[in-house]
XYZ file of C-alpha atoms in Angstrom:
737
model
C 134.336 -26.789 37.512
C 132.901 -26.635 33.993
C 132.782 -30.170 32.573
C 133.392 -28.920 29.031
C 136.865 -27.598 29.808
C 140.033 -29.696 29.995
C 140.407 -28.825 33.683
C 136.802 -29.906 34.374
C 137.418 -33.392 32.983
C 140.662 -33.698 35.009
C 138.714 -32.798 38.171
C 136.105 -35.466 37.349
C 138.817 -38.063 36.776
C 140.385 -37.173 40.159
C 137.017 -37.565 41.911
C 136.471 -40.953 40.208
C 139.936 -42.088 41.279
C 139.327 -41.007 44.912
C 135.995 -42.898 44.939
C 137.670 -46.049 43.611
C 140.580 -45.815 46.062
C 138.365 -45.226 49.109
C 135.463 -47.351 47.829
C 133.049 -44.578 48.887
C 131.222 -41.845 47.039
C 132.822 -38.383 47.446
C 130.588 -36.730 50.076
C 128.685 -33.533 49.423
C 130.503 -30.636 50.994
C 128.944 -27.482 52.515
C 130.346 -24.036 51.742
C 131.933 -23.701 55.190
C 133.562 -27.136 54.896
C 134.938 -26.150 51.479
C 136.480 -22.996 53.009
C 138.078 -24.841 55.932
C 139.348 -27.676 53.702
C 140.834 -25.177 51.241
C 142.590 -23.527 54.208
C 143.909 -26.930 55.233
C 145.191 -27.624 51.701
C 146.966 -24.210 51.612
C 148.525 -24.938 55.016
C 149.644 -28.431 53.875
C 151.028 -26.930 50.656
C 153.051 -24.316 52.573
C 154.495 -26.979 54.873
C 155.255 -29.338 51.966
C 157.035 -26.640 49.955
C 159.255 -25.583 52.896
C 162.681 -27.141 52.473
C 163.370 -26.870 56.214
C 160.761 -29.624 56.671
C 161.138 -31.410 53.314
C 164.816 -31.179 52.274
C 165.299 -31.260 48.497
C 166.369 -34.603 46.979
C 169.089 -34.567 44.278
C 167.593 -35.666 40.919
C 169.905 -38.669 40.604
C 168.724 -39.966 43.992
C 164.970 -39.699 43.314
C 163.369 -42.859 44.766
C 160.928 -44.913 42.686
C 158.248 -44.961 45.385
C 157.256 -42.223 47.802
C 159.101 -42.527 51.113
C 156.469 -42.149 53.888
C 159.142 -41.392 56.483
C 159.717 -38.014 54.750
C 156.323 -36.737 55.926
C 156.795 -38.251 59.392
C 160.200 -36.568 59.775
C 158.748 -33.260 58.549
C 155.919 -33.357 61.107
C 158.415 -34.253 63.819
C 160.509 -31.206 62.861
C 157.453 -28.960 62.603
C 156.058 -30.096 65.980
C 152.651 -28.515 65.502
C 150.873 -28.249 68.856
C 147.931 -30.526 69.562
C 144.504 -28.926 70.079
C 144.234 -27.500 73.550
C 142.210 -30.045 75.545
C 140.532 -28.089 78.339
C 139.418 -30.192 81.320
C 135.997 -30.296 83.020
C 137.563 -28.411 85.929
C 134.788 -25.774 85.610
C 132.366 -28.196 87.279
C 134.231 -28.021 90.599
C 132.900 -25.795 93.375
C 135.854 -23.382 93.743
C 136.765 -23.226 90.039
C 136.294 -19.456 89.570
C 138.311 -18.528 92.680
C 141.185 -20.785 91.591
C 141.249 -19.210 88.121
C 140.933 -15.543 89.057
C 141.601 -15.221 92.794
C 138.125 -13.906 93.755
C 134.526 -15.126 93.924
C 132.270 -14.717 90.894
C 129.821 -11.806 91.056
C 126.245 -11.950 89.765
C 127.156 -11.075 86.150
C 129.912 -13.709 86.058
C 127.663 -16.380 87.618
C 124.888 -15.818 85.046
C 127.321 -15.964 82.118
C 128.783 -19.237 83.446
C 125.318 -20.723 83.921
C 124.190 -19.911 80.356
C 127.475 -21.263 78.897
C 127.050 -24.472 80.934
C 123.479 -24.928 79.640
C 123.953 -24.170 75.914
C 122.827 -27.218 73.899
C 124.616 -26.090 70.734
C 127.327 -23.461 70.141
C 125.855 -19.970 69.820
C 126.539 -16.282 70.384
C 126.364 -14.494 73.754
C 126.207 -10.703 74.191
C 127.032 -9.340 77.627
C 126.250 -5.679 78.345
C 127.455 -4.552 81.767
C 129.043 -1.457 83.326
C 132.782 -0.831 83.309
C 134.538 -2.598 86.162
C 132.060 -5.528 86.469
C 134.573 -8.177 85.400
C 133.283 -8.788 81.851
C 136.703 -10.133 80.843
C 136.733 -12.822 83.555
C 133.117 -13.683 82.690
C 134.151 -14.182 79.042
C 137.221 -16.268 79.946
C 135.286 -18.601 82.230
C 132.497 -18.984 79.613
C 135.151 -19.699 76.955
C 136.675 -22.426 79.127
C 133.254 -24.035 79.704
C 132.388 -23.907 75.981
C 135.826 -25.262 74.964
C 135.368 -28.233 77.267
C 131.707 -28.922 76.433
C 132.038 -28.609 72.644
C 135.577 -30.118 72.411
C 137.162 -26.976 70.990
C 140.920 -26.620 70.764
C 141.505 -22.913 71.344
C 140.300 -19.370 72.041
C 140.717 -16.016 70.266
C 140.210 -12.595 71.898
C 139.905 -9.457 69.717
C 140.110 -5.856 71.011
C 139.912 -2.308 69.582
C 143.582 -1.274 69.889
C 147.153 -2.481 70.291
C 147.222 -1.065 73.834
C 144.134 -3.053 74.894
C 145.483 -6.170 73.118
C 148.808 -5.919 74.956
C 147.084 -5.653 78.329
C 144.804 -8.587 77.468
C 147.758 -10.705 76.303
C 149.145 -10.762 79.838
C 145.729 -11.551 81.365
C 144.893 -14.320 78.880
C 148.271 -16.020 79.194
C 148.009 -16.000 82.984
C 144.529 -17.537 82.692
C 145.865 -20.191 80.300
C 148.705 -21.058 82.666
C 146.189 -21.675 85.449
C 144.606 -24.468 83.389
C 145.393 -27.780 85.088
C 146.422 -29.521 81.863
C 147.754 -26.732 79.632
C 150.693 -28.308 77.813
C 152.511 -26.660 74.922
C 149.619 -24.325 74.158
C 150.721 -22.228 71.166
C 150.114 -18.529 71.893
C 150.041 -15.728 69.329
C 149.710 -11.949 69.689
C 148.442 -10.626 66.359
C 148.965 -6.944 65.657
C 151.548 -4.812 63.871
C 153.843 -4.475 66.874
C 153.580 -7.877 68.535
C 157.369 -8.354 68.439
C 157.805 -5.332 70.683
C 155.564 -6.639 73.467
C 157.985 -7.660 76.264
C 155.776 -10.511 77.560
C 155.346 -11.965 74.082
C 159.064 -11.592 73.436
C 160.046 -13.482 76.585
C 157.631 -16.253 75.691
C 158.829 -16.507 72.085
C 162.436 -16.752 73.258
C 161.389 -19.352 75.828
C 163.001 -17.290 78.594
C 160.346 -17.189 81.294
C 156.762 -17.950 82.129
C 154.455 -14.952 82.267
C 152.302 -15.827 85.255
C 153.149 -15.962 88.939
C 153.622 -19.044 91.093
C 154.396 -22.681 90.381
C 153.336 -23.921 86.944
C 154.491 -26.478 84.448
C 157.584 -25.210 82.681
C 156.131 -25.926 79.224
C 152.508 -24.820 79.512
C 152.769 -22.027 76.886
C 154.920 -21.609 73.798
C 155.284 -19.462 70.674
C 155.550 -21.585 67.518
C 157.485 -20.231 64.543
C 154.917 -21.511 62.004
C 152.272 -19.169 63.456
C 154.561 -16.118 63.288
C 153.741 -15.779 59.568
C 151.543 -12.853 58.592
C 148.739 -15.146 57.446
C 149.110 -18.042 59.896
C 148.734 -16.197 63.239
C 145.114 -17.203 63.823
C 146.053 -20.896 63.585
C 147.695 -20.897 67.060
C 145.680 -22.298 70.018
C 145.393 -19.038 71.960
C 145.189 -15.834 69.913
C 144.974 -12.259 71.211
C 144.851 -9.430 68.690
C 143.329 -6.269 67.286
C 139.840 -6.344 65.792
C 141.077 -5.839 62.209
C 142.690 -9.302 62.375
C 139.207 -10.778 62.845
C 137.443 -8.455 60.381
C 139.906 -9.475 57.647
C 138.172 -12.892 57.711
C 135.314 -11.086 55.876
C 137.648 -9.549 53.296
C 138.097 -10.742 49.716
C 141.775 -11.447 50.160
C 144.075 -14.159 48.896
C 144.459 -16.955 51.488
C 141.451 -15.681 53.515
C 140.694 -19.416 53.994
C 143.632 -19.632 56.415
C 141.951 -17.061 58.660
C 138.758 -19.133 58.581
C 140.670 -22.317 59.349
C 142.286 -20.508 62.299
C 138.880 -19.531 63.725
C 137.265 -22.967 63.394
C 137.508 -25.063 66.531
C 137.890 -21.986 68.770
C 135.768 -19.770 71.010
C 135.864 -16.180 69.686
C 135.604 -13.230 72.125
C 135.075 -9.669 70.823
C 135.572 -6.809 73.272
C 134.146 -3.261 73.225
C 131.810 -4.154 70.355
C 130.018 -0.796 70.754
C 133.191 1.053 69.715
C 133.042 0.364 65.942
C 131.589 2.599 63.231
C 129.089 1.674 60.505
C 131.898 0.727 58.134
C 133.546 -1.749 60.515
C 130.166 -3.082 61.668
C 129.422 -4.073 58.060
C 132.456 -6.389 58.264
C 131.697 -7.523 61.817
C 128.197 -8.622 60.746
C 129.637 -10.579 57.813
C 132.234 -12.260 60.059
C 129.367 -13.244 62.397
C 127.467 -14.712 59.382
C 130.430 -17.010 58.779
C 131.156 -17.798 62.450
C 127.496 -18.776 62.899
C 127.613 -21.008 59.813
C 130.733 -22.734 61.232
C 128.975 -23.132 64.648
C 131.850 -21.301 66.340
C 130.778 -19.992 69.785
C 131.122 -16.190 70.035
C 131.098 -13.956 73.126
C 130.521 -10.216 72.525
C 131.269 -7.740 75.322
C 130.022 -4.175 75.548
C 129.463 -1.419 78.080
C 126.099 -0.915 76.380
C 124.589 -1.295 72.913
C 121.751 0.464 71.094
C 118.877 -2.069 70.967
C 118.883 -2.207 67.161
C 122.590 -3.053 67.110
C 122.064 -5.748 69.770
C 119.518 -7.601 67.635
C 121.553 -7.074 64.429
C 124.509 -8.870 66.043
C 122.359 -11.792 67.239
C 120.668 -12.224 63.889
C 123.879 -11.828 61.874
C 125.182 -14.881 63.753
C 121.960 -16.786 62.952
C 122.404 -15.834 59.284
C 119.111 -13.930 59.113
C 119.171 -10.590 57.328
C 116.164 -9.144 59.164
C 116.287 -8.907 62.930
C 113.088 -10.222 64.401
C 112.703 -9.813 68.145
C 111.138 -6.487 69.139
C 111.414 -7.423 72.828
C 115.206 -7.804 72.691
C 115.497 -4.617 70.674
C 113.357 -2.634 73.109
C 114.895 -3.905 76.361
C 116.396 -1.230 78.608
C 117.391 -3.701 81.336
C 120.966 -3.391 82.498
C 123.183 -5.373 82.921
C 121.771 -7.613 80.177
C 122.731 -11.007 78.761
C 121.434 -12.148 75.347
C 122.268 -15.423 73.620
C 121.085 -17.830 70.940
C 119.675 -21.280 71.699
C 119.589 -23.062 68.352
C 117.724 -20.670 66.027
C 116.076 -18.729 68.867
C 117.367 -15.523 70.509
C 117.016 -15.340 74.317
C 117.507 -12.566 76.861
C 117.941 -12.321 80.622
C 118.265 -9.100 82.648
C 120.801 -9.333 85.508
C 119.889 -7.456 88.703
C 122.594 -4.793 89.260
C 125.000 -5.154 92.180
C 126.493 -2.372 94.290
C 124.961 1.047 94.903
C 123.838 3.860 92.654
C 126.232 6.656 91.785
C 124.672 10.041 91.009
C 126.825 12.017 88.589
C 126.142 15.738 88.162
C 126.418 16.908 84.529
C 127.363 20.536 83.833
C 127.542 22.125 80.368
C 130.517 24.502 80.404
C 132.778 26.481 78.098
C 136.557 26.120 78.016
C 137.224 28.967 80.470
C 134.774 27.577 83.052
C 136.324 24.112 82.669
C 139.841 25.485 83.245
C 138.682 27.415 86.348
C 136.968 24.341 87.808
C 140.076 22.228 87.130
C 142.329 24.811 88.820
C 140.147 24.660 91.939
C 139.946 20.842 91.981
C 143.709 20.379 91.512
C 144.382 21.993 94.923
C 142.922 18.861 96.514
C 142.672 16.066 93.981
C 143.181 14.886 90.393
C 141.375 15.846 87.196
C 140.873 13.970 83.918
C 140.335 15.806 80.623
C 139.192 13.637 77.689
C 138.904 15.400 74.317
C 138.113 14.259 70.776
C 141.282 15.157 68.835
C 145.023 15.162 69.473
C 145.310 18.770 68.294
C 142.766 19.862 70.859
C 144.543 17.938 73.639
C 147.800 19.718 72.760
C 146.157 23.162 72.644
C 144.429 22.600 75.995
C 147.712 21.520 77.569
C 149.129 24.976 76.827
C 146.067 26.711 78.296
C 146.133 24.580 81.449
C 149.881 25.072 81.861
C 149.439 28.832 81.889
C 146.409 28.755 84.178
C 147.547 25.980 86.577
C 151.371 26.281 86.714
C 151.517 24.151 89.888
C 149.727 21.174 88.290
C 151.556 18.122 87.081
C 150.236 17.558 83.546
C 150.370 14.039 82.072
C 149.316 13.330 78.472
C 148.155 10.269 76.543
C 147.188 10.087 72.862
C 148.104 8.196 69.705
C 150.748 10.631 68.448
C 153.578 9.648 70.784
C 156.493 7.371 70.002
C 155.596 3.957 71.451
C 158.162 3.953 74.331
C 157.087 7.488 75.369
C 153.432 6.500 75.288
C 154.042 3.387 77.414
C 156.025 5.510 79.872
C 153.203 8.091 80.074
C 150.567 5.392 80.560
C 152.550 3.694 83.334
C 152.934 7.045 85.115
C 149.230 7.900 84.658
C 148.244 4.513 86.130
C 150.622 5.024 89.055
C 149.284 8.511 89.836
C 145.531 8.121 89.235
C 144.977 4.364 88.851
C 143.243 1.886 91.129
C 146.030 1.704 93.741
C 146.974 5.425 93.840
C 146.788 7.278 97.176
C 145.853 10.879 98.077
C 149.421 12.187 97.968
C 150.084 10.687 94.513
C 146.799 12.014 93.144
C 146.852 15.612 94.396
C 147.575 18.191 91.684
C 147.655 15.681 88.784
C 145.945 16.700 85.545
C 145.623 13.999 82.861
C 144.812 15.189 79.329
C 144.133 12.668 76.606
C 141.974 11.521 73.713
C 139.723 8.462 73.320
C 142.586 6.197 74.452
C 141.676 7.185 78.034
C 138.097 6.058 77.454
C 139.058 2.518 76.457
C 142.020 0.849 77.944
C 143.234 2.155 81.285
C 141.668 1.615 84.710
C 141.697 5.265 85.808
C 139.860 6.968 88.659
C 139.425 10.768 88.489
C 138.069 13.051 91.221
C 136.694 15.439 88.558
C 136.076 14.729 84.862
C 136.083 17.258 82.007
C 135.137 15.977 78.566
C 134.316 17.123 75.064
C 130.793 16.378 73.888
C 130.738 12.952 72.178
C 128.063 10.331 71.376
C 126.094 9.159 74.438
C 127.508 5.621 74.766
C 131.091 6.935 74.631
C 130.278 9.760 77.046
C 129.022 7.174 79.558
C 132.179 5.148 78.951
C 134.222 8.272 79.842
C 132.090 8.877 82.940
C 133.077 5.325 83.943
C 136.508 6.814 84.731
C 135.005 9.209 87.317
C 134.872 8.112 90.994
C 135.448 4.600 89.631
C 136.725 3.041 92.879
C 135.571 3.324 96.469
C 137.829 5.837 98.219
C 137.483 8.938 100.395
C 137.325 11.919 98.051
C 139.052 15.254 98.751
C 137.033 18.157 100.187
C 134.761 19.731 97.555
C 135.053 16.728 95.232
C 132.842 14.323 97.192
C 130.103 14.378 94.556
C 131.057 13.032 91.099
C 130.853 15.888 88.575
C 131.333 15.684 84.823
C 131.839 18.980 82.966
C 130.926 18.750 79.271
C 132.586 21.215 76.882
C 131.084 21.952 73.470
C 127.509 21.275 74.597
C 126.433 24.870 73.952
C 126.341 26.961 70.768
C 128.092 25.748 67.609
C 129.475 22.222 67.489
C 133.283 21.948 67.461
C 134.525 21.235 63.909
C 137.223 18.821 65.153
C 134.597 16.786 67.005
C 132.411 16.694 63.879
C 135.365 15.291 61.930
C 135.514 12.374 64.386
C 131.808 11.821 65.146
C 128.646 12.481 63.138
C 127.140 15.885 64.031
C 123.749 14.138 64.186
C 124.851 11.926 67.122
C 126.471 14.897 68.867
C 123.303 16.985 68.568
C 121.081 14.178 69.880
C 123.405 13.598 72.843
C 123.601 17.313 73.607
C 119.826 17.741 73.696
C 119.302 14.565 75.713
C 121.949 15.207 78.383
C 120.243 15.348 81.791
C 121.562 17.363 84.752
C 122.028 14.180 86.749
C 122.901 10.670 85.563
C 122.284 7.714 87.877
C 124.746 4.886 87.302
C 124.071 2.156 86.324
C 120.242 2.648 86.047
C 120.312 5.411 83.420
C 122.965 3.871 81.172
C 120.770 1.721 78.940
C 117.759 4.114 78.710
C 120.029 7.033 77.718
C 121.840 4.997 75.055
C 118.577 3.598 73.643
C 117.034 7.073 73.420
C 120.184 8.594 71.897
C 120.180 6.088 69.033
C 116.466 5.481 68.452
C 114.439 8.404 67.021
C 111.248 6.372 67.693
C 111.961 6.632 71.429
C 113.047 10.258 71.502
C 113.809 13.174 69.206
C 114.624 16.813 70.003
C 112.667 19.835 68.805
C 113.212 19.805 65.040
C 115.515 22.502 63.686
C 117.190 23.165 60.360
C 120.652 22.260 61.723
C 119.343 18.991 63.202
C 117.536 17.968 60.000
C 120.651 18.740 57.946
C 122.825 16.675 60.319
C 120.347 13.766 60.212
C 120.403 13.635 56.408
C 124.209 13.992 56.283
C 124.562 11.126 58.769
C 122.240 8.798 56.905
C 124.017 9.612 53.625
C 127.482 9.034 55.162
C 126.440 5.719 56.755
C 124.869 4.576 53.477
C 128.106 5.423 51.663
C 130.174 3.558 54.273
C 128.018 0.443 53.835
C 128.302 0.609 50.035
C 132.052 1.178 50.177
C 132.538 -1.726 52.599
C 130.659 -4.072 50.231
C 133.292 -3.640 47.506
C 135.835 -5.665 49.474
C 133.502 -7.910 51.462
C 133.105 -11.687 51.069
C 129.621 -12.843 50.223
C 127.482 -14.595 52.834
C 128.018 -18.311 53.371
C 125.216 -20.497 52.090
C 123.594 -22.379 54.978
C 122.513 -25.115 52.589
C 124.101 -28.429 53.616
C 123.623 -29.974 50.173
C 126.127 -29.401 47.407
C 124.608 -27.090 44.784
C 126.072 -24.672 42.247
C 125.273 -21.674 44.498
C 126.804 -23.409 47.495
C 130.422 -23.512 46.323
C 133.291 -21.201 47.108
C 134.011 -20.995 43.405
C 134.037 -17.337 42.400
C 134.139 -16.268 46.057
C 137.372 -14.364 45.508
C 136.711 -13.294 41.917
C 137.601 -9.624 41.401
C 139.730 -9.747 44.559
C 141.381 -6.354 44.974
C 145.130 -7.122 45.307
C 145.477 -5.722 48.814
C 148.771 -5.423 50.650
C 148.598 -6.102 54.399
C 148.499 -2.339 55.105
C 145.718 -1.808 52.555
C 143.820 -4.853 53.885
C 143.833 -3.387 57.383
C 142.711 -0.081 55.899
C 139.929 -1.848 54.007
C 138.380 -3.191 57.228
C 139.020 -0.106 59.380
C 137.626 2.800 57.365
C 139.387 2.909 54.035
C 142.389 4.974 55.167
C 145.003 3.107 57.172
C 147.049 5.427 59.343
C 150.613 5.661 58.056
C 153.082 4.535 60.710
C 156.688 5.741 60.668
C 159.846 5.099 62.643
C 161.236 8.409 63.898
C 164.975 9.076 64.262
C 166.915 12.331 64.500
C 169.938 13.419 62.496
C 173.023 13.674 64.713
C 176.616 14.315 63.621
C 177.428 13.470 59.979
C 176.558 9.861 59.116
C 174.791 9.143 62.424
C 171.210 9.254 63.702
C 169.977 9.066 67.280
C 166.826 7.760 68.980
C 164.317 10.061 70.687
C 162.656 7.713 73.172
C 163.038 4.598 75.311
C 165.951 3.158 77.253
C 168.361 3.731 74.317
C 167.388 7.409 73.921
C 170.375 9.430 72.676
C 172.316 6.383 71.424
C 174.098 7.033 68.106
C 173.636 4.599 65.188
C 175.607 4.632 61.943
C 173.420 5.265 58.896
C 175.598 3.113 56.609
C 175.721 0.003 58.819
C 173.057 -2.670 59.253
C 171.793 -2.742 62.865
C 171.999 -6.059 64.748
C 168.725 -7.889 65.520
C 168.756 -6.472 69.062
C 169.403 -2.902 67.817
C 166.760 -3.293 65.098
C 164.161 -4.266 67.698
C 164.947 -1.107 69.686
C 164.711 1.008 66.511
C 161.426 -0.691 65.486
C 159.879 0.505 68.749
C 160.360 4.171 67.700
C 156.988 3.957 66.014
C 154.607 6.852 65.512
C 151.209 7.091 63.829
C 151.018 10.124 61.540
C 147.913 12.377 61.673
C 145.081 11.306 59.333
C 145.855 14.354 57.120
C 148.813 12.385 55.687
C 146.875 9.185 54.933
C 143.945 10.725 53.043
C 143.548 8.660 49.891
C 144.547 11.359 47.382
C 147.685 12.274 49.377
C 148.830 8.958 50.874
C 150.869 7.652 47.922
C 152.888 10.875 47.611
C 153.538 10.873 51.392
C 154.683 7.223 51.319
C 156.966 8.012 48.363
C 158.509 10.902 50.310
C 159.055 8.662 53.354
C 160.589 5.926 51.164
C 163.182 8.467 50.001
C 164.126 8.883 53.678
C 164.544 5.123 53.990
C 166.904 5.426 51.003
C 169.333 7.274 53.311
C 169.406 4.114 55.476
C 169.782 1.439 52.765
C 171.081 -1.338 55.040
C 168.601 -0.662 57.833
C 165.564 -1.821 55.874
C 167.242 -5.210 55.347
C 167.531 -5.819 59.104
C 164.963 -8.023 60.903
C 161.965 -6.029 62.281
C 162.766 -3.130 59.895
C 161.834 -4.649 56.507
C 159.507 -2.319 54.660
C 159.629 0.290 57.436
C 159.061 3.965 56.608
C 161.327 6.531 58.290
C 160.755 10.121 59.335
C 164.199 11.647 59.848
C 164.168 14.840 61.925
C 166.869 17.462 61.392
C 169.378 18.272 64.153
C 166.941 20.916 65.449
C 164.195 18.264 65.818
C 161.995 19.294 62.884
C 161.136 17.704 59.529
C 159.085 18.705 56.522
C 156.518 16.262 55.133
C 153.916 17.010 52.442
C 154.625 20.714 52.933
C 154.045 20.673 56.690
C 156.668 21.419 59.362
C 156.621 18.675 62.003
C 158.337 18.576 65.369
C 158.438 15.940 68.120
C 158.289 16.564 71.861
C 158.349 13.666 74.320
C 155.828 15.435 76.601
C 153.403 16.732 73.942
C 153.848 14.320 71.030
C 154.091 15.141 67.325
C 153.215 18.771 66.631
C 152.930 20.849 63.496
C 154.759 24.165 63.575
C 153.217 27.184 61.882
C 156.048 29.244 60.469
C 154.231 32.593 60.689
C 154.398 33.031 64.473
C 156.303 29.982 65.656
C 153.216 28.732 67.493
C 152.348 25.054 67.639
C 149.067 23.802 66.340
C 147.673 20.623 64.878
């Protein structure tokens, strides 16, 4: 503080008093230590000001001296879990088999070996094909690092709620297999954690999640960590990537997020899936994690070389990447890591055979014909870039292939409907499906099919998208070893939109520049896994490859570089500055002023700030029934009537809270969002007691009329459990989005 102010002299007096009391000089304190200590003070303050732990004392009974037993009783009531002490079990011969039920493959063995040999905590980046067990590799490395560096927890961050939910079950089962896991506090951090059945059972203490005999009290959910800002403080955290990126956001109490990450291993999945805007935050988070010496494991199907070295050097706190060899490597699978201040790399020889995938550029009509033929014998996956396009194609396929069973998956379904669709899709075309279940099944979906589900198609049809994502989609084609139906023995991927004009919907999702480069680079045959890294490197590095120059290409290149520059600039407005790596205490090495000009962000706006500026607006959808009642459209309680003038019970409120739907991005565009939210708040006004119920506080409602439609921001919306949310065009009654 400034010595010339009254507050400055009080601070000095406090420091003098501490020195006298402890008979030591107040130590110099690095920037990271200041952040973590501030987090600790905030946490202590919140506990101390909670009357459940520190009951108020009547004024007339105020004791003369402080009663130490008050703090002891409070801590006994609070029962904070101890750090999770992981054993050295990883050194035993059969450790991997006991944890996961199968022997480690080559990728998993290498990752374990590097983790076991790290002299100091660092970052590891694993690039390997889909289905190579990257998750198990990361878990076993995390366990080794936790034991070797005496860390008390682990945090796993993923791109979506769906992937986080699936990982929650896997991580908790892994934790329960630890020989000495006792009262490990678990937290699922995303907007709908309360609706996850596994998390719910655990938080109510009803059952264990794993299978087999385990200690009854190995995992728990602790109420203190259920707070919006305290989730990362639990021992084992699974959540969506924005929860991690918010640690790089100028936001009140950001220190609590930092405190939650210290003393943990951090795992980040699908790190190729983020745009320039989010990467700006990811790099800043890595600056801080590196300064705290928190071990980080990054997983990816494949990364452009430049991005690979940016991630390594962000962790080391260096602004300029400096290893041309790492940047240029096209080895695959590939493991990179830091040893002290040095970046290292080791190619891993691929296991299993080569798969040759035939690539065909087709138009919509050719794709529909090919699908019709394939459906006579097997199953077909169609992955497109927008929900509107998925819905339009469903109509076309229904007319052309009336016999086919069409299943859909995208983000515009009510949560229970989406979970139901995904379970059915997994049953019909997942790992364990058989010929009879698969025949005649057509799955149409958006990017959600490319990320989270373990699907195996006999034929794949996809929209043109950037090369790394296209390869990710191809990972869903002939994924498992099985006898293929006649005519579908060779894996074929049909790419729509790779001829003529680019699709405008696709250009709204991806930069035209990346689409054009991918289109020109697409070979007629892709060998997996050998071609994965070379194709991705060429697609993203103009020095390695560029198409014949054309006016359209040059225009797209400039537009892309302008848009990415804007995204970086926009991200900087909300971003924390870099931590100083200087150990000594200097004026530039304090957290003073770190949160100056903090934009007062609500939780929704904070998530928007780290995603891409516009947070999707999420609504709870109910339908008007007879006067004074509404009914639910999905889930086990579908059709149940609820009174609009009565507060739902906690159990009913949880069922209602699951009727969640993400509105199309049209509604959350910055200049329209406030008016849309205002309109939705008026709807909530028709349910005044509902928004006071647990799980429903602050919820926005979309109330459909008796005929299933609603008007919002001048658009007619309708919901269909098979198709999702659709916009009706009044002119001809047709659906479109």
